[in-house]
């Protein structure tokens, strides 16, 4: 137990609340709120717009934030990371500004129709726009527990595969993808959605098979509407830079990635606060977070499997390893929204509905733990679930 609920003002303000929707958005810890407040109270200059000391200082702080976030994500160089409004904007950027050059001579985009709409839609739009160039979107399957089917992946992959779009940790099932277990053709570029990994499990992007990645800041204790896009240096030449538009950004060339992704005014305060979220997580230790989440996920899975009518929608939690802390389940004969409402009445907040997926099962309910949750939270959830199951 990391015992840090007290670090989160939103949670200390509501001591009886069990918040289990971190995968949608995490509350901000005091350190991030303090950083954001300090940024807003300080010099108001736009990073790099103008040569006066305020503008120069804002630019310096922006680059410090970039270096901190890049180190947290395990990037080799800070210029491989640009700030975005979140993972959705970051993924759309990659499809719009990296995709057209990479696919100019045609090729297949492999994607999973069971992944988050923010992951999939930009690439489907690109395939549609570029079909006359010989670009195709080719689907691969996940099984009902959210594991990518390696045989189906191998069937979809070929020497035509140009891009593999994959999700590292699935937003409903909580399953982590092992890219090394997939038959990814050597010439293909992998684009990885790490929205549900960052802040939960270690990320070492420099060592990953993925050369492109997106991260959501507000799921890792950063302020709402923050995130990052990662492009390894070897892929920078494929980014379409609009030189004139780049001048509307921080007015300093960092890399083709930042030139293209950071057009216009930046949320410098958000970037600094996101960097402070990485310091907060580093202070705890990301390995400890993953271990803590594994303990909660295992306790939940054990307890839930003893409640009649509960079906778990994720693979078993492996002993000894870290876990995303995201778990999904269905309750026999009950709509997900009804189960969520029954839990809400007990002050337990979970996620039901469409889960931002294309046609998920209607009875799917997601719980997502984080470092402020403890075993009592899991037990309250299990009690609530048992009561909901009995009603049927
Ligand atoms: C896997 C995945 N990708 C993308 C997103 C969208 O992230 P953002 O809210 O940062 O746009 C989410 C958010 O739920 C997600 O879970």
Coordinates of C-alpha atoms and ligand atoms in Angstrom, one line a residue:
X1 CA 0.0 0.0 0.0
X2 CA 1.6 3.3 -1.1
X3 CA -0.6 5.2 1.3
X4 CA -0.7 8.4 -0.7
X5 CA -4.4 9.2 -0.9
X6 CA -3.6 12.2 1.3
X7 CA -1.5 13.6 -1.6
X8 CA -4.7 14.2 -3.6
X9 CA -6.9 17.1 -2.4
X10 CA -9.8 15.9 -4.5
X11 CA -9.8 12.6 -2.7
X12 CA -9.2 14.0 0.8
X13 CA -12.1 16.3 0.2
X14 CA -14.4 13.2 -0.1
X15 CA -13.0 10.6 2.3
X16 CA -15.8 8.1 1.7
X17 CA -15.4 8.1 -2.1
X18 CA -13.8 5.1 -3.8
X19 CA -12.6 6.5 -7.1
X20 CA -12.0 3.7 -9.6
X21 CA -11.9 5.6 -12.9
X22 CA -8.2 6.6 -13.2
X23 CA -8.1 5.2 -16.7
X24 CA -10.3 8.1 -17.7
X25 CA -8.6 10.7 -15.7
X26 CA -6.5 10.9 -12.5
X27 CA -6.9 13.5 -9.9
X28 CA -3.9 15.8 -9.5
X29 CA -1.6 15.5 -6.5
X30 CA -0.8 18.5 -4.5
X31 CA 2.7 18.8 -6.1
X32 CA 1.2 19.2 -9.6
X33 CA -1.4 21.7 -8.4
X34 CA 1.3 23.7 -6.7
X35 CA 3.4 23.7 -9.9
X36 CA 0.5 24.7 -12.0
X37 CA -0.5 27.5 -9.6
X38 CA 3.1 28.7 -9.5
X39 CA 3.2 28.8 -13.3
X40 CA 0.0 30.8 -13.5
X41 CA 1.1 33.2 -10.8
X42 CA 4.5 33.8 -12.4
X43 CA 5.5 35.7 -15.6
X44 CA 2.8 35.3 -18.1
X45 CA 4.9 35.3 -21.3
X46 CA 4.3 32.9 -24.2
X47 CA 7.3 30.5 -24.4
X48 CA 9.7 31.9 -27.0
X49 CA 7.4 34.6 -28.4
X50 CA 9.6 37.6 -28.0
X51 CA 13.1 38.0 -26.9
X52 CA 12.5 39.7 -23.5
X53 CA 13.5 37.9 -20.3
X54 CA 10.0 36.6 -19.5
X55 CA 9.6 35.0 -22.9
X56 CA 13.2 33.5 -22.8
X57 CA 12.5 32.2 -19.3
X58 CA 9.2 30.6 -20.3
X59 CA 11.0 28.9 -23.2
X60 CA 13.8 27.6 -20.9
X61 CA 11.2 26.1 -18.6
X62 CA 9.4 24.5 -21.5
X63 CA 12.6 22.8 -22.6
X64 CA 13.3 21.7 -19.0
X65 CA 9.8 20.2 -18.9
X66 CA 10.4 18.4 -22.2
X67 CA 13.6 16.9 -20.9
X68 CA 11.9 15.7 -17.7
X69 CA 9.0 14.1 -19.6
X70 CA 11.3 12.5 -22.2
X71 CA 13.5 11.0 -19.5
X72 CA 10.4 9.6 -17.7
X73 CA 9.2 7.9 -20.9
X74 CA 12.6 6.5 -21.6
X75 CA 13.3 8.4 -24.8
X76 CA 16.9 8.9 -25.8
X77 CA 16.6 12.5 -26.7
X78 CA 14.3 15.3 -25.4
X79 CA 13.6 16.4 -29.0
X80 CA 11.9 13.1 -29.6
X81 CA 9.0 14.3 -27.5
X82 CA 6.5 17.1 -28.2
X83 CA 3.6 18.4 -26.1
X84 CA 0.1 17.7 -27.2
X85 CA -3.4 18.2 -25.8
X86 CA -3.7 14.5 -25.0
X87 CA -3.4 11.1 -26.7
X88 CA -6.2 11.8 -29.1
X89 CA -4.6 14.9 -30.5
X90 CA -1.2 13.2 -30.5
X91 CA -2.4 10.2 -32.5
X92 CA -4.2 12.4 -35.0
X93 CA -1.0 14.4 -35.4
X94 CA 0.9 11.2 -36.3
X95 CA -1.6 10.0 -38.8
X96 CA -1.9 13.5 -40.4
X97 CA 1.7 14.7 -40.4
X98 CA 3.9 11.5 -40.4
X99 CA 1.5 9.1 -42.2
X100 CA 1.2 10.7 -45.6
X101 CA 5.0 10.7 -46.2
X102 CA 5.5 7.2 -44.7
X103 CA 2.7 5.8 -46.9
X104 CA 3.3 7.8 -50.1
X105 CA 4.2 4.6 -52.0
X106 CA 1.2 2.7 -50.5
X107 CA 1.2 0.0 -48.0
X108 CA -1.0 -1.6 -45.2
X109 CA -1.9 -0.1 -41.9
X110 CA -2.5 -2.8 -39.4
X111 CA -4.9 -1.9 -36.7
X112 CA -7.2 -3.6 -34.2
X113 CA -10.9 -2.7 -34.5
X114 CA -11.3 -3.5 -30.8
X115 CA -9.0 -0.6 -29.8
X116 CA -9.9 2.8 -28.5
X117 CA -11.5 5.0 -31.2
X118 CA -8.8 7.7 -30.6
X119 CA -6.2 5.1 -31.6
X120 CA -7.9 3.7 -34.6
X121 CA -9.9 6.5 -36.2
X122 CA -7.1 8.7 -37.4
X123 CA -5.5 5.8 -39.3
X124 CA -8.8 4.7 -40.8
X125 CA -9.3 8.2 -42.1
X126 CA -5.8 8.3 -43.5
X127 CA -6.3 4.9 -45.3
X128 CA -9.5 6.3 -46.8
X129 CA -7.8 9.5 -47.9
X130 CA -4.9 7.6 -49.4
X131 CA -6.6 4.6 -51.0
X132 CA -5.6 5.8 -54.4
X133 CA -2.0 5.6 -53.4
X134 CA -2.5 1.9 -52.5
X135 CA -3.0 2.4 -48.8
X136 CA -5.2 -0.1 -47.0
X137 CA -6.3 -0.6 -43.5
X138 CA -6.0 -4.2 -42.5
X139 CA -7.6 -5.4 -39.2
X140 CA -6.2 -7.9 -36.7
X141 CA -8.1 -9.4 -33.8
X142 CA -8.1 -9.4 -30.0
X143 CA -9.7 -12.3 -28.1
X144 CA -12.5 -11.7 -25.6
X145 CA -10.0 -11.1 -22.8
X146 CA -8.3 -8.4 -24.8
X147 CA -5.2 -10.4 -25.9
X148 CA -4.0 -9.8 -29.5
X149 CA -4.4 -13.1 -31.4
X150 CA -0.8 -13.7 -32.7
X151 CA -2.1 -16.1 -35.4
X152 CA -4.5 -13.5 -36.7
X153 CA -1.9 -10.9 -36.5
X154 CA 0.5 -13.1 -38.6
X155 CA -2.3 -13.5 -41.1
X156 CA -2.8 -9.8 -41.4
X157 CA 0.9 -9.0 -41.6
X158 CA 2.8 -9.1 -44.9
X159 CA 5.6 -7.4 -46.8
X160 CA 3.0 -4.8 -47.6
X161 CA 2.7 -3.8 -43.9
X162 CA 4.0 -0.3 -43.5
X163 CA 2.5 0.7 -40.1
X164 CA 1.4 -1.4 -37.2
X165 CA -0.9 0.6 -34.9
X166 CA -1.1 -1.1 -31.5
X167 CA -2.2 -0.4 -27.9
X168 CA 0.2 -1.1 -25.2
X169 CA -2.3 -1.5 -22.3
X170 CA -5.9 -1.9 -23.4
X171 CA -8.3 0.7 -21.9
X172 CA -11.0 -1.9 -21.1
X173 CA -9.3 -5.2 -20.6
X174 CA -6.1 -3.9 -19.0
X175 CA -4.1 -6.4 -21.0
X176 CA -0.5 -5.4 -21.9
X177 CA 0.7 -6.1 -25.4
X178 CA 4.0 -8.0 -25.9
X179 CA 5.2 -6.6 -29.2
X180 CA 8.0 -9.2 -29.3
X181 CA 5.4 -11.9 -29.5
X182 CA 3.9 -10.6 -32.7
X183 CA 5.2 -11.3 -36.2
X184 CA 5.9 -7.7 -37.0
X185 CA 7.5 -7.4 -40.5
X186 CA 11.0 -5.9 -40.2
X187 CA 10.2 -2.9 -42.4
X188 CA 7.1 -1.9 -40.6
X189 CA 6.9 1.1 -38.3
X190 CA 5.1 0.5 -35.0
X191 CA 2.9 3.2 -33.5
X192 CA 2.0 2.5 -29.9
X193 CA -0.7 4.0 -27.8
X194 CA 0.8 4.2 -24.3
X195 CA -2.1 6.2 -22.7
X196 CA -2.8 3.5 -20.2
X197 CA 0.8 2.6 -19.6
X198 CA 2.4 5.9 -18.6
X199 CA 2.2 6.4 -14.8
X200 CA 1.2 2.7 -14.2
X201 CA 4.0 0.6 -15.6
X202 CA 7.6 1.4 -16.7
X203 CA 8.0 2.8 -20.2
X204 CA 11.3 2.5 -22.0
X205 CA 10.5 3.9 -25.4
X206 CA 14.1 3.9 -26.6
X207 CA 14.2 0.1 -26.2
X208 CA 10.8 -0.5 -27.6
X209 CA 10.0 -1.8 -31.1
X210 CA 7.7 1.2 -31.4
X211 CA 9.2 4.3 -33.0
X212 CA 6.0 6.3 -32.6
X213 CA 4.0 6.6 -29.4
X214 CA 1.3 8.7 -27.7
X215 CA 0.8 9.4 -24.0
X216 CA -2.1 11.0 -22.1
X217 CA -1.0 13.4 -19.4
X218 CA -4.3 13.5 -17.5
X219 CA -4.1 9.7 -16.9
X220 CA -0.7 10.1 -15.2
X221 CA -1.5 12.9 -12.7
X222 CA -0.9 15.7 -15.1
X223 CA -3.4 18.5 -15.6
X224 CA -6.4 17.9 -17.9
X225 CA -5.7 18.3 -21.6
X226 CA -2.0 17.5 -21.5
X227 CA -0.1 14.8 -23.3
X228 CA 2.8 14.0 -25.5
X229 CA 3.7 12.5 -28.8
X230 CA 6.9 10.6 -29.3
X231 CA 8.7 10.1 -32.6
X232 CA 12.2 8.5 -32.6
X233 CA 14.8 10.6 -34.4
X234 CA 15.1 8.1 -37.3
X235 CA 11.5 8.9 -38.2
X236 CA 11.8 12.7 -38.1
X237 CA 12.5 13.0 -41.8
X238 CA 9.0 11.7 -42.5
X239 CA 7.2 14.5 -40.6
X240 CA 5.6 17.1 -42.8
X241 CA 6.8 20.4 -41.4
X242 CA 5.1 23.6 -42.5
X243 CA 8.0 26.1 -42.0
X244 CA 5.7 29.1 -42.0
X245 CA 3.3 27.6 -39.4
X246 CA 6.3 26.4 -37.3
X247 CA 7.1 30.1 -36.8
X248 CA 3.9 30.4 -34.8
X249 CA 5.2 28.0 -32.2
X250 CA 7.9 28.5 -29.6
X251 CA 10.1 30.1 -32.3
X252 CA 13.1 28.0 -31.7
X253 CA 14.0 25.0 -33.7
X254 CA 14.2 21.9 -31.5
X255 CA 13.4 19.2 -34.0
X256 CA 11.1 18.6 -37.0
X257 CA 8.8 16.9 -34.5
X258 CA 8.4 19.9 -32.3
X259 CA 8.3 22.3 -35.3
X260 CA 5.3 20.4 -36.6
X261 CA 3.5 19.3 -33.4
X262 CA 3.9 22.5 -31.5
X263 CA 2.5 25.1 -33.9
X264 CA 0.8 28.0 -32.2
X265 CA 0.9 28.9 -28.6
X266 CA 1.8 26.2 -26.2
X267 CA 0.4 25.3 -22.8
X268 CA 3.7 26.0 -21.0
X269 CA 2.1 25.8 -17.6
X270 CA 0.5 22.4 -18.4
X271 CA 3.9 21.1 -19.7
X272 CA 5.6 22.2 -16.5
X273 CA 2.9 20.6 -14.4
X274 CA 3.1 17.4 -16.4
X275 CA 6.8 17.4 -15.7
X276 CA 6.1 17.7 -12.0
X277 CA 3.7 14.7 -12.3
X278 CA 6.7 12.7 -13.6
X279 CA 8.8 13.9 -10.6
X280 CA 5.9 12.8 -8.3
X281 CA 5.8 9.4 -9.9
X282 CA 9.6 9.0 -9.9
X283 CA 9.6 9.9 -6.2
X284 CA 7.4 6.9 -5.6
X285 CA 9.0 4.6 -8.1
X286 CA 7.1 3.3 -11.1
X287 CA 8.0 -0.3 -10.3
X288 CA 6.4 0.1 -6.9
X289 CA 3.3 1.6 -8.6
X290 CA 3.0 -1.5 -10.9
X291 CA 3.5 -3.8 -8.0
X292 CA 0.9 -2.1 -5.9
X293 CA -1.6 -2.2 -8.8
X294 CA -0.9 -5.9 -9.3
X295 CA -1.8 -6.5 -5.7
X296 CA -5.1 -4.6 -6.0
X297 CA -6.0 -6.3 -9.4
X298 CA -5.3 -9.7 -8.0
X299 CA -7.4 -9.1 -4.8
X300 CA -10.2 -7.9 -7.0
X301 CA -10.0 -10.8 -9.4
X302 CA -9.9 -13.3 -6.6
X303 CA -12.9 -11.8 -4.8
X304 CA -14.9 -11.2 -8.0
X305 CA -14.5 -14.7 -9.2
X306 CA -16.3 -15.9 -6.0
X307 CA -19.3 -13.8 -6.7
X308 CA -22.0 -15.7 -8.7
X309 CA -22.7 -14.2 -12.1
X310 CA -19.5 -12.2 -12.4
X311 CA -17.4 -12.8 -15.5
X312 CA -14.0 -11.3 -15.6
X313 CA -13.1 -9.8 -19.0
X314 CA -9.3 -9.8 -18.6
X315 CA -6.6 -12.5 -18.4
X316 CA -5.6 -13.7 -14.9
X317 CA -3.2 -11.4 -13.0
X318 CA 0.2 -13.1 -13.1
X319 CA 1.8 -13.6 -9.8
X320 CA 5.0 -11.6 -9.1
X321 CA 4.7 -9.3 -12.1
X322 CA 3.5 -5.7 -12.3
X323 CA -0.1 -5.0 -13.6
X324 CA -1.9 -2.1 -15.2
X325 CA -4.5 -2.1 -12.4
X326 CA -7.2 -2.0 -15.0
X327 CA -9.9 -4.7 -14.9
X328 CA -13.2 -5.3 -16.6
X329 CA -16.1 -7.5 -15.7
X330 CA -19.7 -8.2 -16.6
X331 CA -22.6 -9.1 -14.3
X332 CA -25.0 -11.7 -15.7
X333 CA -28.2 -10.2 -17.1
X334 CA -27.3 -6.7 -16.0
X335 CA -26.5 -3.7 -18.2
X336 CA -23.1 -2.1 -17.4
X337 CA -24.8 1.2 -16.8
X338 CA -27.1 -0.3 -14.1
X339 CA -24.2 -1.9 -12.3
X340 CA -22.2 1.4 -12.4
X341 CA -25.3 3.2 -11.0
X342 CA -25.7 0.7 -8.2
X343 CA -22.0 1.2 -7.3
X344 CA -22.3 4.9 -7.6
X345 CA -25.0 4.9 -5.0
X346 CA -22.4 3.3 -2.6
X347 CA -20.0 6.1 -3.6
X348 CA -17.9 3.9 -5.8
X349 CA -17.1 5.5 -9.2
X350 CA -16.4 3.1 -12.1
X351 CA -16.8 3.3 -15.9
X352 CA -19.6 1.8 -18.0
X353 CA -21.1 2.7 -21.3
X354 CA -19.3 2.5 -24.7
X355 CA -15.7 2.7 -23.3
X356 CA -14.8 4.7 -26.4
X357 CA -14.8 1.5 -28.3
X358 CA -16.6 0.5 -31.5
X359 CA -19.4 -1.8 -30.2
X360 CA -18.2 -3.2 -26.9
X361 CA -20.4 -5.6 -24.9
X362 CA -23.1 -3.6 -23.2
X363 CA -22.6 -5.3 -19.9
X364 CA -18.9 -4.4 -19.6
X365 CA -17.9 -2.4 -16.5
X366 CA -14.3 -1.2 -16.0
X367 CA -12.5 -0.5 -12.7
X368 CA -9.2 1.2 -12.8
X369 CA -7.1 1.4 -9.6
X370 CA -4.2 3.7 -9.0
X371 CA -1.7 4.4 -6.3
X372 CA -4.2 6.2 -4.0
X373 CA -6.4 3.1 -3.8
X374 CA -5.9 0.4 -1.2
X375 CA -7.3 -3.0 -0.2
X376 CA -10.3 -1.4 1.6
X377 CA -11.3 0.2 -1.7
X378 CA -11.2 -3.2 -3.4
X379 CA -13.2 -4.7 -0.6
X380 CA -15.9 -2.0 -0.8
X381 CA -16.1 -2.6 -4.5
X382 CA -16.5 -6.4 -3.9
X383 CA -19.2 -5.8 -1.4
X384 CA -21.0 -3.5 -3.8
X385 CA -20.7 -6.0 -6.5
X386 CA -22.0 -8.8 -4.4
X387 CA -25.1 -6.7 -3.5
X388 CA -25.7 -5.8 -7.1
X389 CA -25.4 -9.5 -8.1
X390 CA -28.0 -10.5 -5.4
X391 CA -30.5 -8.1 -6.8
X392 CA -30.8 -10.1 -9.9
Ligands
LIG1 C1 -6.0 3.6 -25.0 C2 -6.4 5.1 -25.1 N1 -6.1 5.8 -26.1 C3 -6.4 7.1 -26.2 C4 -7.2 7.7 -25.3 C5 -7.6 9.1 -25.4 O1 -6.7 9.9 -24.6 P1 -6.9 11.4 -24.3 O2 -8.0 11.6 -23.3 O3 -5.6 11.9 -23.8 O4 -7.2 12.1 -25.6 C6 -7.6 7.0 -24.2 C7 -8.5 7.6 -23.1 O5 -9.3 7.0 -22.6 C8 -7.2 5.6 -24.1 O6 -7.6 4.9 -23.0

